[in-house]
Amino acid sequence: MSDKVSLAQKFSLFHEQWQPKIVARLNDYDVMVVRLEGEFVWHSHAETDDFFFVVEGELDIELRDRTVTLEAGELFVVPKGVEHRPVARKGEVKLLLIEPQGTPNTGDKRTAVTKVDL
Amino acid sequence: MSDKVSLAQKFSLFHEQWQPKIVARLNDYDVMVVRLEGEFVWHSHAETDDFFFVVEGELDIELRDRTVTLEAGELFVVPKGVEHRPVARKGEVKLLLIEPQGTPNTGDKRTAVTKVDL
């Protein structure tokens, strides 16, 4: 059986950015940590909502009609099909992400990074 | 569309314990906050894993063969079908929980509390 997950300990294990690392599974969902800095691409997920929780730093989730700014201890669920672009403007952000297994991070399997176990 | 969720702000809205409050939805999962103190009942969920993330305080998740102690910033997923008992021995604990909608918190619809929107 899996053990508990300390987010601080998991973040200490890597420093690369934009590479989600799977730290736990919840049914058919991946629970992931990732470090981001700068701009991601505009994308949407046709099949699923997208869960963001900020562990450290500040993240703008740009939507076509507004921007949701998240600080540590704040979460946001981007609804299925809604275009969004995560942007970390003020330095690196540490995030907890939860998505169904196999969800491409760019919304497109051709451009998505492979999510790896940590 | 729903707005962002600040955990600190959500916890400021209530003080009752053992009553999960729904703060967001992720597909067919409820994202909830709850305050706990003392012992819960032994139970299991035949249909789903059970996600616990400690926001503040210390939580023992007792399993039949060991105890997983979680502090702030730590998470644990109790696998489907595994008996467990959450116990907050050192004062109140604030938790973030994620479960499929309709999951009874006691594992039994007859004894479960109703999860309410916050």
CSV table of C-alpha atoms in Angstrom, one decimal:
chain,number,residue,atom,x,y,z
A,1,MET,CA,0.0,0.0,0.0
A,2,SER,CA,1.3,3.5,-0.8
A,3,ASP,CA,2.6,5.7,2.0
A,4,LYS,CA,1.7,9.2,2.9
A,5,VAL,CA,2.9,12.0,0.6
A,6,SER,CA,4.6,15.1,2.0
A,7,LEU,CA,4.4,17.8,-0.6
A,8,ALA,CA,7.5,19.5,0.7
A,9,GLN,CA,9.5,16.3,0.5
A,10,LYS,CA,8.2,15.6,-3.0
A,11,PHE,CA,9.2,19.0,-4.2
A,12,SER,CA,12.7,18.5,-2.7
A,13,LEU,CA,13.2,15.6,-5.1
A,14,PHE,CA,13.2,17.6,-8.4
A,15,HIS,CA,13.7,21.1,-9.8
A,16,GLU,CA,12.7,20.8,-13.4
A,17,GLN,CA,9.7,22.8,-14.5
A,18,TRP,CA,6.6,21.9,-16.5
A,19,GLN,CA,7.0,18.2,-15.9
A,20,PRO,CA,4.1,16.9,-13.8
A,21,LYS,CA,5.1,14.1,-11.3
A,22,ILE,CA,2.6,11.6,-10.1
A,23,VAL,CA,2.7,11.3,-6.3
A,24,ALA,CA,-0.5,9.4,-5.6
A,25,ARG,CA,-3.6,7.9,-7.3
A,26,LEU,CA,-7.2,8.4,-6.4
A,27,ASN,CA,-9.2,5.8,-8.3
A,28,ASP,CA,-8.5,6.6,-12.0
A,29,TYR,CA,-7.1,10.1,-11.2
A,30,ASP,CA,-3.5,11.1,-11.0
A,31,VAL,CA,-2.5,13.3,-8.1
A,32,MET,CA,0.6,15.3,-9.3
A,33,VAL,CA,3.0,18.0,-8.3
A,34,VAL,CA,4.6,20.3,-10.8
A,35,ARG,CA,6.9,23.4,-10.8
A,36,LEU,CA,5.9,26.1,-13.3
A,37,GLU,CA,7.4,29.4,-14.4
A,38,GLY,CA,6.4,31.6,-17.2
A,39,GLU,CA,3.7,31.0,-19.7
A,40,PHE,CA,2.0,27.8,-20.8
A,41,VAL,CA,-0.1,27.4,-24.0
A,42,TRP,CA,-3.7,28.1,-24.4
A,43,HIS,CA,-5.6,24.9,-24.3
A,44,SER,CA,-8.7,23.1,-23.1
A,45,HIS,CA,-9.7,19.6,-22.0
A,46,ALA,CA,-12.8,18.3,-23.8
A,47,GLU,CA,-13.2,15.4,-21.5
A,48,THR,CA,-12.5,16.7,-18.0
A,49,ASP,CA,-12.4,19.5,-15.5
A,50,ASP,CA,-8.9,20.5,-14.4
A,51,PHE,CA,-7.9,21.0,-10.7
A,52,PHE,CA,-5.2,23.4,-9.7
A,53,PHE,CA,-4.1,24.0,-6.1
A,54,VAL,CA,-1.2,26.4,-5.4
A,55,VAL,CA,1.3,25.1,-2.8
A,56,GLU,CA,3.7,28.0,-3.1
A,57,GLY,CA,3.9,31.1,-5.4
A,58,GLU,CA,1.3,32.9,-7.4
A,59,LEU,CA,-0.4,31.6,-10.6
A,60,ASP,CA,-2.5,33.4,-13.1
A,61,ILE,CA,-5.0,31.1,-14.8
A,62,GLU,CA,-6.0,33.1,-17.8
A,63,LEU,CA,-9.5,32.4,-19.2
A,64,ARG,CA,-10.7,34.1,-22.4
A,65,ASP,CA,-12.9,36.5,-20.4
A,66,ARG,CA,-10.9,37.0,-17.2
A,67,THR,CA,-7.9,36.0,-15.1
A,68,VAL,CA,-8.1,33.9,-11.9
A,69,THR,CA,-5.1,34.7,-9.7
A,70,LEU,CA,-4.2,32.0,-7.2
A,71,GLU,CA,-1.9,32.2,-4.2
A,72,ALA,CA,-0.8,29.6,-1.8
A,73,GLY,CA,-3.7,27.7,-0.2
A,74,GLU,CA,-6.1,28.6,-3.1
A,75,LEU,CA,-7.6,26.2,-5.7
A,76,PHE,CA,-9.5,26.5,-8.9
A,77,VAL,CA,-11.3,24.0,-11.1
A,78,VAL,CA,-11.2,24.9,-14.8
A,79,PRO,CA,-14.5,23.5,-16.2
A,80,LYS,CA,-14.4,20.9,-19.0
A,81,GLY,CA,-14.0,22.5,-22.4
A,82,VAL,CA,-13.0,26.0,-21.1
A,83,GLU,CA,-9.9,27.4,-22.7
A,84,HIS,CA,-7.3,28.5,-20.2
A,85,ARG,CA,-3.6,29.4,-20.0
A,86,PRO,CA,-1.6,29.0,-16.7
A,87,VAL,CA,1.0,31.8,-16.4
A,88,ALA,CA,3.5,32.1,-13.5
A,89,ARG,CA,4.5,35.8,-13.8
A,90,LYS,CA,6.1,36.3,-10.4
A,91,GLY,CA,8.7,33.5,-10.3
A,92,GLU,CA,8.3,29.8,-9.8
A,93,VAL,CA,5.0,28.3,-8.6
A,94,LYS,CA,4.5,24.9,-7.0
A,95,LEU,CA,1.2,23.2,-7.8
A,96,LEU,CA,-0.8,20.2,-6.9
A,97,LEU,CA,-2.8,19.0,-9.9
A,98,ILE,CA,-5.5,16.3,-10.1
A,99,GLU,CA,-6.7,14.9,-13.4
A,100,PRO,CA,-8.0,11.7,-14.8
A,101,GLN,CA,-5.1,9.4,-15.9
A,102,GLY,CA,-4.1,10.0,-19.4
A,103,THR,CA,-5.2,13.6,-19.6
A,104,PRO,CA,-2.8,15.4,-21.9
A,105,ASN,CA,-1.5,18.5,-20.1
A,106,THR,CA,-1.8,20.6,-23.3
A,107,GLY,CA,-5.2,19.2,-24.1
A,108,ASP,CA,-3.6,17.4,-27.1
A,109,LYS,CA,-1.9,14.0,-27.0
A,110,ARG,CA,0.5,15.1,-29.8
A,111,THR,CA,2.0,18.0,-27.8
A,112,ALA,CA,1.6,16.7,-24.2
A,113,VAL,CA,4.4,15.8,-21.9
A,114,THR,CA,4.5,12.4,-20.4
A,115,LYS,CA,3.5,12.4,-16.7
A,116,VAL,CA,5.9,10.4,-14.7
A,117,ASP,CA,5.9,8.7,-11.3
A,118,LEU,CA,8.0,10.5,-8.7
B,1,MET,CA,-18.6,29.7,-13.7
B,2,SER,CA,-17.3,29.1,-10.2
B,3,ASP,CA,-14.7,31.3,-8.6
B,4,LYS,CA,-11.4,30.4,-7.0
B,5,VAL,CA,-11.5,28.8,-3.5
B,6,SER,CA,-9.3,30.1,-0.7
B,7,LEU,CA,-9.1,27.4,1.9
B,8,ALA,CA,-8.4,29.9,4.7
B,9,GLN,CA,-11.5,31.9,3.7
B,10,LYS,CA,-13.7,28.8,3.5
B,11,PHE,CA,-12.6,27.7,7.0
B,12,SER,CA,-13.4,31.1,8.3
B,13,LEU,CA,-17.1,30.6,7.4
B,14,PHE,CA,-17.8,27.7,9.8
B,15,HIS,CA,-16.7,26.2,13.0
B,16,GLU,CA,-18.7,23.0,13.3
B,17,GLN,CA,-16.8,19.8,13.2
B,18,TRP,CA,-17.4,16.5,11.3
B,19,GLN,CA,-19.6,18.2,8.7
B,20,PRO,CA,-17.9,18.2,5.3
B,21,LYS,CA,-18.6,21.3,3.2
B,22,ILE,CA,-18.4,21.1,-0.6
B,23,VAL,CA,-16.3,24.0,-1.9
B,24,ALA,CA,-15.7,22.8,-5.5
B,25,ARG,CA,-16.5,20.0,-7.9
B,26,LEU,CA,-14.1,18.2,-10.1
B,27,ASN,CA,-16.1,16.2,-12.7
B,28,ASP,CA,-18.3,13.9,-10.5
B,29,TYR,CA,-16.1,14.4,-7.4
B,30,ASP,CA,-16.8,16.7,-4.5
B,31,VAL,CA,-13.9,18.8,-3.2
B,32,MET,CA,-14.6,19.4,0.5
B,33,VAL,CA,-13.3,21.0,3.6
B,34,VAL,CA,-13.9,19.7,7.1
B,35,ARG,CA,-12.9,20.3,10.7
B,36,LEU,CA,-12.3,17.2,12.8
B,37,GLU,CA,-11.4,16.6,16.4
B,38,GLY,CA,-11.4,13.3,18.3
B,39,GLU,CA,-12.2,9.9,16.9
B,40,PHE,CA,-14.3,8.9,13.9
B,41,VAL,CA,-15.7,5.4,13.4
B,42,TRP,CA,-14.0,2.5,11.7
B,43,HIS,CA,-15.2,2.2,8.2
B,44,SER,CA,-14.3,1.5,4.6
B,45,HIS,CA,-15.6,2.5,1.1
B,46,ALA,CA,-16.3,-0.4,-1.1
B,47,GLU,CA,-16.5,1.7,-4.2
B,48,THR,CA,-13.8,4.3,-3.9
B,49,ASP,CA,-10.4,5.4,-2.7
B,50,ASP,CA,-10.5,8.2,-0.1
B,51,PHE,CA,-8.3,11.3,-0.4
B,52,PHE,CA,-7.1,13.2,2.7
B,53,PHE,CA,-5.0,16.4,2.7
B,54,VAL,CA,-4.1,18.1,6.0
B,55,VAL,CA,-4.4,21.9,5.8
B,56,GLU,CA,-3.7,22.4,9.5
B,57,GLY,CA,-3.2,20.2,12.6
B,58,GLU,CA,-2.3,16.6,12.8
B,59,LEU,CA,-4.4,13.6,11.8
B,60,ASP,CA,-3.9,9.9,12.5
B,61,ILE,CA,-5.4,7.7,9.9
B,62,GLU,CA,-5.6,4.4,11.7
B,63,LEU,CA,-5.5,1.3,9.5
B,64,ARG,CA,-5.9,-2.2,10.9
B,65,ASP,CA,-2.1,-2.9,10.6
B,66,ARG,CA,-0.6,0.6,11.1
B,67,THR,CA,-1.2,4.3,11.6
B,68,VAL,CA,-0.5,7.0,9.1
B,69,THR,CA,0.1,10.3,10.8
B,70,LEU,CA,-0.4,13.3,8.6
B,71,GLU,CA,0.7,16.9,9.3
B,72,ALA,CA,0.0,20.1,7.4
B,73,GLY,CA,1.0,19.7,3.7
B,74,GLU,CA,0.7,15.9,3.7
B,75,LEU,CA,-1.8,13.8,2.0
B,76,PHE,CA,-2.8,10.1,1.9
B,77,VAL,CA,-5.2,8.1,-0.2
B,78,VAL,CA,-6.9,5.3,1.6
B,79,PRO,CA,-7.4,2.5,-1.0
B,80,LYS,CA,-10.8,1.3,-1.8
B,81,GLY,CA,-12.1,-1.3,0.6
B,82,VAL,CA,-9.5,-0.7,3.3
B,83,GLU,CA,-10.8,-0.2,6.8
B,84,HIS,CA,-9.6,3.1,8.4
B,85,ARG,CA,-10.4,5.4,11.2
B,86,PRO,CA,-9.4,9.1,11.2
B,87,VAL,CA,-8.5,10.3,14.7
B,88,ALA,CA,-7.5,13.9,15.6
B,89,ARG,CA,-5.7,13.4,18.9
B,90,LYS,CA,-3.9,16.7,19.2
B,91,GLY,CA,-6.8,19.2,18.8
B,92,GLU,CA,-8.7,20.2,15.8
B,93,VAL,CA,-7.6,19.3,12.3
B,94,LYS,CA,-8.6,21.1,9.1
B,95,LEU,CA,-8.8,18.8,6.1
B,96,LEU,CA,-9.3,18.9,2.3
B,97,LEU,CA,-11.2,15.8,1.2
B,98,ILE,CA,-12.0,14.6,-2.4
B,99,GLU,CA,-14.5,11.9,-3.0
B,100,PRO,CA,-16.9,10.9,-5.7
B,101,GLN,CA,-20.3,12.6,-5.2
B,102,GLY,CA,-22.6,10.6,-2.9
B,103,THR,CA,-19.8,8.7,-1.1
B,104,PRO,CA,-21.1,8.3,2.5
B,105,ASN,CA,-18.5,9.5,5.0
B,106,THR,CA,-19.0,6.5,7.2
B,107,GLY,CA,-19.0,4.1,4.4
B,108,ASP,CA,-22.7,3.4,5.1
B,109,LYS,CA,-25.6,5.6,3.8
B,110,ARG,CA,-27.6,4.9,6.9
B,111,THR,CA,-25.2,6.6,9.2
B,112,ALA,CA,-23.5,9.2,6.9
B,113,VAL,CA,-23.9,12.9,7.4
B,114,THR,CA,-25.1,14.9,4.5
B,115,LYS,CA,-22.4,16.9,2.7
B,116,VAL,CA,-23.5,20.4,2.1
B,117,ASP,CA,-22.4,23.2,-0.1
B,118,LEU,CA,-20.5,26.0,1.5
